[in-house]
CSV table of N, CA and C in Angstrom, one decimal:
chain,number,residue,atom,x,y,z
A,1,MET,N,30.5,-34.2,14.4
A,1,MET,CA,29.7,-33.7,15.7
A,1,MET,C,28.8,-33.1,14.2
A,2,LYS,N,26.8,-33.6,14.1
A,2,LYS,CA,26.1,-32.2,13.4
A,2,LYS,C,25.8,-31.3,14.4
A,3,LYS,N,25.6,-30.0,13.7
A,3,LYS,CA,25.2,-28.9,14.6
A,3,LYS,C,23.8,-28.5,14.7
A,4,ARG,N,24.0,-28.0,15.5
A,4,ARG,CA,22.5,-27.9,16.1
A,4,ARG,C,21.6,-26.2,15.1
A,5,LYS,N,19.9,-26.2,14.6
A,5,LYS,CA,20.0,-25.1,14.0
A,5,LYS,C,18.7,-25.1,14.8
A,6,ARG,N,19.8,-23.8,15.5
A,6,ARG,CA,18.6,-22.7,16.3
A,6,ARG,C,17.4,-21.2,15.3
A,7,TYR,N,16.7,-21.2,15.8
A,7,TYR,CA,15.2,-21.5,15.2
A,7,TYR,C,15.0,-20.0,15.8
A,8,ARG,N,14.7,-19.0,15.3
A,8,ARG,CA,14.8,-17.9,15.9
A,8,ARG,C,13.3,-17.9,16.9
A,9,LYS,N,13.1,-17.0,17.7
A,9,LYS,CA,11.8,-16.9,18.4
A,9,LYS,C,11.1,-16.0,18.0
A,10,LEU,N,9.8,-16.4,17.8
A,10,LEU,CA,8.5,-16.3,17.0
A,10,LEU,C,7.7,-15.0,18.3
A,11,TYR,N,7.2,-13.9,17.3
A,11,TYR,CA,6.8,-13.0,18.4
A,11,TYR,C,5.3,-14.1,18.4
A,12,PRO,N,4.2,-13.5,19.5
A,12,PRO,CA,3.7,-13.2,20.5
A,12,PRO,C,2.7,-13.8,19.4
A,13,GLY,N,1.7,-14.5,19.0
A,13,GLY,CA,0.4,-14.1,17.9
A,13,GLY,C,1.7,-14.5,17.1
A,14,GLU,N,2.8,-14.6,16.2
A,14,GLU,CA,3.5,-15.1,15.2
A,14,GLU,C,2.7,-16.5,14.7
A,15,SER,N,2.4,-16.9,15.3
A,15,SER,CA,2.2,-19.6,14.6
A,15,SER,C,0.4,-18.9,14.5
A,16,GLN,N,0.1,-18.0,15.3
A,16,GLN,CA,-1.6,-18.1,15.0
A,16,GLN,C,-1.7,-16.8,13.1
A,17,GLY,N,-1.4,-17.0,13.2
A,17,GLY,CA,-0.8,-15.8,11.8
A,17,GLY,C,-1.0,-14.9,11.8
A,18,ILE,N,-1.2,-14.0,10.3
A,18,ILE,CA,-1.0,-12.7,10.4
A,18,ILE,C,-2.3,-11.5,10.8
A,19,VAL,N,-3.4,-12.5,11.1
A,19,VAL,CA,-4.3,-11.1,12.2
A,19,VAL,C,-3.7,-10.9,13.4
A,20,GLU,N,-3.3,-12.5,14.0
A,20,GLU,CA,-3.5,-12.3,15.6
A,20,GLU,C,-2.4,-11.8,16.0
A,21,GLU,N,-0.8,-11.4,14.6
A,21,GLU,CA,0.7,-10.8,15.0
A,21,GLU,C,0.0,-9.5,15.4
A,22,THR,N,-1.3,-8.9,14.0
A,22,THR,CA,-1.6,-7.9,14.1
A,22,THR,C,-1.9,-7.1,15.5
A,23,ARG,N,-3.3,-8.6,15.4
A,23,ARG,CA,-3.7,-7.9,16.5
A,23,ARG,C,-2.8,-7.7,18.4
A,24,PHE,N,-1.2,-8.7,18.3
A,24,PHE,CA,-0.7,-7.9,19.5
A,24,PHE,C,0.9,-6.7,19.0
A,25,VAL,N,0.1,-6.7,18.3
A,25,VAL,CA,1.3,-4.9,17.7
A,25,VAL,C,0.4,-3.8,18.1
A,26,ALA,N,-0.6,-4.3,17.7
A,26,ALA,CA,-1.2,-2.7,18.2
A,26,ALA,C,-2.2,-3.1,18.6
A,27,MET,N,-2.5,-3.7,19.9
A,27,MET,CA,-2.2,-3.6,21.9
A,27,MET,C,-1.1,-3.7,22.3
A,28,LYS,N,0.2,-3.7,21.8
A,28,LYS,CA,1.8,-2.9,22.7
A,28,LYS,C,0.8,-1.9,22.2
A,29,LEU,N,1.1,-0.8,21.2
A,29,LEU,CA,0.6,0.1,20.3
A,29,LEU,C,0.1,0.7,21.2
A,30,CYS,N,-1.1,0.3,22.1
A,30,CYS,CA,-2.0,1.0,22.9
A,30,CYS,C,-1.8,1.4,24.2
A,31,GLY,N,-1.2,0.1,24.4
A,31,GLY,CA,-0.2,-0.1,26.4
A,31,GLY,C,0.8,1.0,26.3
A,32,GLU,N,1.6,1.2,25.2
A,32,GLU,CA,2.5,2.3,25.2
A,32,GLU,C,1.6,3.6,25.3
A,33,LYS,N,0.8,4.3,24.2
A,33,LYS,CA,-0.1,5.0,24.7
A,33,LYS,C,-0.2,5.9,26.0
A,34,VAL,N,-1.5,5.0,26.7
A,34,VAL,CA,-1.8,4.3,27.5
A,34,VAL,C,-0.6,5.0,29.0
A,35,SER,N,0.3,4.3,29.3
A,35,SER,CA,1.1,4.1,29.9
A,35,SER,C,2.1,5.3,29.7
A,36,ASN,N,1.9,5.8,28.5
A,36,ASN,CA,2.7,7.5,28.8
A,36,ASN,C,1.9,8.0,29.1
A,37,ALA,N,0.4,8.0,29.2
A,37,ALA,CA,-0.3,9.1,29.7
A,37,ALA,C,-0.1,9.4,32.0
A,38,GLN,N,0.1,10.3,32.1
A,38,GLN,CA,0.1,10.3,33.8
A,38,GLN,C,-1.0,11.0,33.9
A,39,GLY,N,-1.4,10.5,34.8
A,39,GLY,CA,-2.8,11.0,36.0
A,39,GLY,C,-3.8,10.1,36.0
A,40,SER,N,-4.8,10.1,36.4
A,40,SER,CA,-6.1,9.1,36.8
A,40,SER,C,-7.0,8.7,35.5
A,41,GLU,N,-7.0,7.9,35.9
A,41,GLU,CA,-8.2,6.7,34.9
A,41,GLU,C,-9.0,7.5,34.5
A,42,GLU,N,-9.6,9.1,34.4
A,42,GLU,CA,-10.5,9.6,34.5
A,42,GLU,C,-10.2,10.7,32.9
A,43,GLU,N,-8.4,11.2,33.5
A,43,GLU,CA,-7.6,11.7,32.4
A,43,GLU,C,-7.5,11.2,31.6
A,44,ILE,N,-6.7,10.1,31.7
A,44,ILE,CA,-6.3,8.9,30.4
A,44,ILE,C,-7.2,8.7,29.9
A,45,GLU,N,-8.8,8.2,29.9
A,45,GLU,CA,-9.6,7.9,29.0
A,45,GLU,C,-10.2,9.2,27.9
A,46,SER,N,-10.2,10.9,29.0
A,46,SER,CA,-9.9,11.6,27.8
A,46,SER,C,-9.3,12.0,27.2
A,47,SER,N,-8.2,11.7,27.4
A,47,SER,CA,-6.6,12.2,26.7
A,47,SER,C,-7.1,10.9,25.1
A,48,LEU,N,-7.2,10.2,25.5
A,48,LEU,CA,-7.5,9.1,24.2
A,48,LEU,C,-8.4,9.5,23.4
A,49,GLU,N,-9.7,9.6,23.9
A,49,GLU,CA,-11.0,10.3,23.2
A,49,GLU,C,-10.7,11.4,22.3
A,50,ASN,N,-9.9,12.8,23.3
A,50,ASN,CA,-9.2,13.8,23.1
A,50,ASN,C,-8.2,13.7,21.4
A,51,SER,N,-7.6,12.6,21.4
A,51,SER,CA,-6.3,12.9,20.5
A,51,SER,C,-7.0,12.8,19.2
A,52,GLU,N,-6.1,13.0,18.4
A,52,GLU,CA,-6.2,13.0,17.3
A,52,GLU,C,-6.2,12.1,16.4
A,53,THR,N,-7.6,12.0,15.7
A,53,THR,CA,-8.3,10.3,14.5
A,53,THR,C,-7.7,10.7,13.4
A,54,TRP,N,-7.4,10.2,12.3
A,54,TRP,CA,-6.6,10.6,11.2
A,54,TRP,C,-8.0,10.0,10.0
A,55,GLU,N,-8.6,11.1,9.6
A,55,GLU,CA,-9.8,10.7,8.8
A,55,GLU,C,-8.8,11.1,7.5
A,56,PRO,N,-9.7,10.4,6.2
A,56,PRO,CA,-9.3,9.9,4.4
A,56,PRO,C,-10.4,11.5,4.6
A,57,LYS,N,-10.1,11.7,3.1
A,57,LYS,CA,-10.4,13.7,2.6
A,57,LYS,C,-10.5,12.7,1.9
A,58,ILE,N,-11.0,13.5,0.2
A,58,ILE,CA,-11.5,12.9,-0.5
A,58,ILE,C,-10.4,13.5,-2.0
A,59,GLU,N,-9.8,14.5,-1.2
A,59,GLU,CA,-8.6,15.3,-2.1
A,59,GLU,C,-7.4,13.6,-2.3
A,60,GLY,N,-7.3,13.6,-0.7
A,60,GLY,CA,-5.4,11.9,-0.7
A,60,GLY,C,-6.8,11.2,-2.4
A,61,PHE,N,-7.9,10.6,-1.6
A,61,PHE,CA,-8.3,9.9,-2.7
A,61,PHE,C,-7.6,9.7,-4.0
A,62,ILE,N,-8.6,11.1,-4.9
A,62,ILE,CA,-8.2,11.4,-6.1
A,62,ILE,C,-6.8,11.3,-6.9
A,63,ASN,N,-6.0,12.1,-5.6
A,63,ASN,CA,-4.1,11.8,-5.4
A,63,ASN,C,-4.0,10.3,-6.0
A,64,TYR,N,-5.0,9.1,-4.7
A,64,TYR,CA,-4.0,7.8,-5.2
A,64,TYR,C,-4.8,8.0,-6.5
A,65,LEU,N,-5.5,8.0,-6.4
A,65,LEU,CA,-5.9,7.4,-7.7
A,65,LEU,C,-5.4,7.8,-8.9
A,66,VAL,N,-5.4,9.1,-9.2
A,66,VAL,CA,-4.2,9.3,-10.0
A,66,VAL,C,-2.5,8.9,-9.9
A,67,ASP,N,-2.1,8.3,-8.8
A,67,ASP,CA,-1.2,8.2,-8.9
A,67,ASP,C,-1.3,5.8,-8.8
A,68,SER,N,-2.6,5.4,-9.0
A,68,SER,CA,-2.7,4.6,-9.2
A,68,SER,C,-3.4,3.9,-11.0
A,69,LYS,N,-3.7,5.3,-11.2
A,69,LYS,CA,-3.2,5.4,-13.0
A,69,LYS,C,-2.5,5.3,-13.9
A,70,LEU,N,-1.6,5.8,-13.1
A,70,LEU,CA,0.2,5.9,-14.4
A,70,LEU,C,0.8,5.3,-13.2
A,71,VAL,N,0.2,4.7,-12.3
A,71,VAL,CA,1.6,3.2,-12.7
A,71,VAL,C,0.4,2.0,-13.0
A,72,PHE,N,-0.6,1.1,-13.3
A,72,PHE,CA,-1.3,0.2,-13.7
A,72,PHE,C,-1.5,0.2,-15.7
A,73,GLU,N,-1.1,2.1,-15.8
A,73,GLU,CA,-1.2,2.5,-17.3
A,73,GLU,C,0.3,1.9,-17.3
A,74,THR,N,1.5,2.6,-17.0
A,74,THR,CA,2.8,1.7,-16.8
A,74,THR,C,3.3,0.4,-17.2
A,75,LEU,N,2.8,-0.1,-15.7
A,75,LEU,CA,2.6,-1.4,-15.8
A,75,LEU,C,1.9,-1.9,-17.4
A,76,GLU,N,0.9,-2.2,-17.1
A,76,GLU,CA,0.7,-3.0,-18.7
A,76,GLU,C,1.2,-2.1,-20.2
A,77,CYS,N,1.7,-1.4,-20.4
A,77,CYS,CA,2.9,-0.7,-21.1
A,77,CYS,C,3.6,-1.2,-21.3
A,78,ILE,N,4.4,-2.0,-20.1
A,78,ILE,CA,5.5,-2.9,-19.8
A,78,ILE,C,5.1,-4.4,-20.1
A,79,VAL,N,4.2,-4.6,-19.6
A,79,VAL,CA,3.2,-6.1,-20.4
A,79,VAL,C,2.9,-6.1,-22.1
A,80,GLU,N,2.3,-5.3,-22.3
A,80,GLU,CA,1.7,-5.2,-24.0
A,80,GLU,C,3.7,-4.7,-24.4
A,81,GLU,N,4.2,-4.2,-24.3
A,81,GLU,CA,5.6,-3.8,-25.7
A,81,GLU,C,6.9,-4.6,-24.5
A,82,SER,N,7.0,-5.5,-23.8
A,82,SER,CA,7.3,-6.2,-24.0
A,82,SER,C,8.2,-8.3,-24.4
A,83,GLU,N,8.5,-8.7,-25.3
A,83,GLU,CA,8.6,-10.1,-26.4
A,83,GLU,C,9.3,-10.9,-25.2
A,84,ASN,N,9.1,-10.7,-23.2
A,84,ASN,CA,9.8,-11.4,-22.9
A,84,ASN,C,8.6,-12.4,-22.7
A,85,VAL,N,8.5,-14.0,-22.2
A,85,VAL,CA,7.5,-14.8,-22.0
A,85,VAL,C,7.2,-14.0,-20.5
A,86,SER,N,7.7,-14.2,-20.1
A,86,SER,CA,7.2,-14.1,-18.2
A,86,SER,C,6.2,-12.8,-18.5
A,87,TYR,N,5.6,-12.3,-19.6
A,87,TYR,CA,4.4,-11.3,-18.6
A,87,TYR,C,3.8,-12.1,-19.6
A,88,ALA,N,3.6,-13.2,-20.2
A,88,ALA,CA,2.8,-14.3,-21.1
A,88,ALA,C,1.8,-14.1,-20.5
A,89,TYR,N,1.2,-14.4,-19.4
A,89,TYR,CA,0.2,-15.6,-18.3
A,89,TYR,C,-0.6,-13.3,-18.2
A,90,PHE,N,0.2,-12.0,-18.0
A,90,PHE,CA,0.1,-11.0,-17.7
A,90,PHE,C,-0.9,-10.9,-19.3
A,91,ARG,N,-0.7,-10.9,-20.9
A,91,ARG,CA,-0.8,-10.6,-21.4
A,91,ARG,C,-2.1,-11.2,-22.0
A,92,LYS,N,-2.5,-12.7,-21.3
A,92,LYS,CA,-3.6,-12.7,-21.6
A,92,LYS,C,-5.0,-12.5,-20.5
A,93,THR,N,-4.1,-12.2,-19.1
A,93,THR,CA,-5.4,-11.7,-18.0
A,93,THR,C,-6.0,-10.3,-17.7
A,94,ARG,N,-4.9,-10.0,-18.2
A,94,ARG,CA,-5.0,-8.1,-18.0
A,94,ARG,C,-5.0,-7.7,-16.9
A,95,LEU,N,-4.6,-6.4,-17.0
A,95,LEU,CA,-4.8,-6.0,-15.2
A,95,LEU,C,-6.3,-5.3,-14.9
A,96,LYS,N,-6.7,-4.4,-15.9
A,96,LYS,CA,-8.0,-4.5,-16.2
A,96,LYS,C,-8.2,-2.6,-15.1
A,97,ARG,N,-6.8,-3.1,-14.1
A,97,ARG,CA,-8.1,-1.4,-13.5
A,97,ARG,C,-7.4,-0.4,-13.8
A,98,ALA,N,-6.1,-0.5,-15.5
A,98,ALA,CA,-6.3,0.6,-15.5
A,98,ALA,C,-7.7,1.2,-16.9
A,99,GLU,N,-8.6,0.3,-16.9
A,99,GLU,CA,-9.3,1.0,-17.6
A,99,GLU,C,-10.5,1.0,-16.6
A,100,VAL,N,-10.4,0.9,-15.7
A,100,VAL,CA,-11.5,1.8,-14.7
A,100,VAL,C,-11.2,2.9,-14.0
A,101,ILE,N,-10.6,2.7,-13.9
A,101,ILE,CA,-9.9,4.4,-13.1
A,101,ILE,C,-9.9,5.2,-13.5
A,102,PRO,N,-9.7,5.7,-14.7
A,102,PRO,CA,-10.0,6.9,-15.2
A,102,PRO,C,-11.4,7.4,-15.9
A,103,LYS,N,-12.6,6.3,-16.0
A,103,LYS,CA,-13.9,6.4,-15.0
A,103,LYS,C,-14.2,7.0,-13.6
A,104,ASP,N,-13.8,6.9,-12.7
A,104,ASP,CA,-14.0,6.9,-11.4
A,104,ASP,C,-13.0,8.0,-11.7
A,105,LEU,N,-12.0,8.2,-12.2
A,105,LEU,CA,-11.9,10.0,-11.7
A,105,LEU,C,-13.2,11.1,-13.3
A,106,GLU,N,-12.9,10.5,-14.2
A,106,GLU,CA,-14.2,11.8,-15.0
A,106,GLU,C,-15.3,11.8,-13.9
A,107,TRP,N,-15.9,10.9,-13.0
A,107,TRP,CA,-17.4,11.1,-12.5
A,107,TRP,C,-17.2,12.2,-11.1
A,108,PHE,N,-15.7,11.5,-10.8
A,108,PHE,CA,-15.2,13.1,-9.9
A,108,PHE,C,-15.5,14.2,-10.6
A,109,SER,N,-14.4,14.6,-11.7
A,109,SER,CA,-14.2,15.4,-12.3
A,109,SER,C,-15.6,16.3,-12.6
A,110,GLU,N,-16.9,15.3,-12.8
A,110,GLU,CA,-18.4,15.7,-13.4
A,110,GLU,C,-18.4,16.6,-11.5
A,111,GLN,N,-18.4,15.1,-10.5
A,111,GLN,CA,-18.6,16.4,-9.3
A,111,GLN,C,-17.8,17.6,-8.8
A,112,GLY,N,-17.2,18.3,-9.6
A,112,GLY,CA,-16.1,18.9,-9.1
A,112,GLY,C,-15.6,19.3,-9.5
A,113,TRP,N,-14.4,18.0,-8.9
A,113,TRP,CA,-13.2,17.5,-7.6
A,113,TRP,C,-12.3,18.2,-9.4
A,114,VAL,N,-11.1,18.7,-8.6
A,114,VAL,CA,-10.0,19.0,-9.3
A,114,VAL,C,-9.2,18.1,-9.4
A,115,ILE,N,-8.8,17.5,-10.6
A,115,ILE,CA,-7.6,16.1,-10.8
A,115,ILE,C,-7.0,16.7,-11.1
A,116,PRO,N,-5.5,16.5,-9.9
A,116,PRO,CA,-4.3,16.9,-10.3
A,116,PRO,C,-3.4,15.5,-11.1
A,117,LYS,N,-2.5,16.6,-10.8
A,117,LYS,CA,-0.9,15.2,-12.0
A,117,LYS,C,-0.4,14.3,-11.4
A,118,PRO,N,-0.1,13.7,-11.7
A,118,PRO,CA,0.1,12.2,-10.7
A,118,PRO,C,1.7,13.0,-9.6
A,119,SER,N,1.0,12.7,-9.2
A,119,SER,CA,2.3,13.6,-7.5
A,119,SER,C,3.9,12.8,-8.3
A,120,ASN,N,4.9,13.5,-7.3
A,120,ASN,CA,5.8,12.6,-7.5
A,120,ASN,C,6.5,11.8,-6.9
A,121,PRO,N,5.8,10.7,-5.6
A,121,PRO,CA,6.3,9.7,-5.2
A,121,PRO,C,5.5,8.5,-6.9
A,122,GLY,N,4.7,9.0,-7.1
A,122,GLY,CA,3.8,7.7,-7.6
A,122,GLY,C,4.4,8.8,-9.8
A,123,ALA,N,5.1,9.3,-9.9
A,123,ALA,CA,5.8,8.8,-11.1
A,123,ALA,C,7.2,8.4,-10.8
A,124,SER,N,7.5,8.9,-9.1
A,124,SER,CA,9.2,8.3,-9.9
A,124,SER,C,9.1,6.4,-9.4
A,125,TYR,N,8.0,5.9,-8.8
A,125,TYR,CA,7.3,4.3,-8.7
A,125,TYR,C,7.2,3.8,-10.0
A,126,ALA,N,6.8,4.8,-10.8
A,126,ALA,CA,6.7,4.6,-11.8
A,126,ALA,C,7.4,4.3,-13.1
A,127,GLY,N,8.9,5.2,-13.0
A,127,GLY,CA,9.8,5.5,-13.7
A,127,GLY,C,10.9,4.3,-13.6
A,128,TYR,N,11.1,4.1,-11.7
A,128,TYR,CA,10.9,2.5,-11.0
A,128,TYR,C,11.3,1.2,-11.4
A,129,LEU,N,9.9,1.4,-12.2
A,129,LEU,CA,9.0,0.3,-12.5
A,129,LEU,C,9.6,-0.1,-14.2
A,130,GLU,N,9.4,0.9,-14.7
A,130,GLU,CA,10.0,1.1,-16.9
A,130,GLU,C,11.9,0.9,-16.0
A,131,GLU,N,12.9,0.4,-15.2
A,131,GLU,CA,13.8,0.8,-15.5
A,131,GLU,C,14.2,-0.5,-15.1
A,132,LEU,N,13.5,-0.9,-13.9
A,132,LEU,CA,13.4,-2.7,-13.2
A,132,LEU,C,13.0,-3.7,-14.7
A,133,ALA,N,12.3,-2.5,-15.4
A,133,ALA,CA,12.1,-4.0,-16.2
A,133,ALA,C,12.9,-3.9,-17.3
A,134,GLY,N,13.4,-3.1,-17.7
A,134,GLY,CA,14.3,-2.9,-18.6
A,134,GLY,C,16.1,-3.6,-18.4
A,135,LYS,N,16.0,-3.0,-17.2
A,135,LYS,CA,17.1,-5.0,-16.2
A,135,LYS,C,16.6,-6.1,-16.4
A,136,SER,N,15.8,-6.0,-16.3
A,136,SER,CA,15.2,-8.1,-15.7
A,136,SER,C,13.6,-7.9,-15.7
A,137,ALA,N,12.6,-9.0,-16.5
A,137,ALA,CA,11.6,-8.7,-16.3
A,137,ALA,C,10.6,-9.1,-15.6
A,138,PRO,N,11.6,-10.8,-14.8
A,138,PRO,CA,11.6,-11.1,-13.8
A,138,PRO,C,11.4,-10.0,-12.3
A,139,MET,N,12.2,-9.7,-12.7
A,139,MET,CA,12.0,-8.3,-11.2
A,139,MET,C,11.5,-7.6,-11.5
A,140,SER,N,11.1,-7.1,-12.0
A,140,SER,CA,9.1,-6.4,-12.1
A,140,SER,C,8.8,-7.1,-11.7
A,141,LEU,N,8.6,-8.0,-11.9
A,141,LEU,CA,7.1,-8.8,-11.8
A,141,LEU,C,7.1,-8.2,-10.4
A,142,LEU,N,8.2,-8.5,-9.6
A,142,LEU,CA,7.7,-9.3,-8.2
A,142,LEU,C,7.2,-7.3,-7.3
């Protein structure tokens, strides 16, 4: 007797794609926020309007650029110095991002912004990539 395969239940919107699935999750989270609020409809609307929203800051973007520069330079260094054939495609196409980020950082510096050193998460991720490339080249490409 052949055993039947059981397929997992799809999440709402999953069959239509990632956008619909994300929309469902966002609406669910918004609904929880509203249901947690107590009071009349006007009080709920005012509490949603007064809630803190995340606003990006230039300092955060500069930190992101610095960390990205370190990671891309690490990746390019790994690709250039390795003799593994897994990196051949990347040698031909180059990542190109490591060449552009310093120009962006230089522009911010000219505008008077202080360019920090790479943060701990950026440095640890770059170290992790180097370690992974030393163990297995295909794994570092994932």
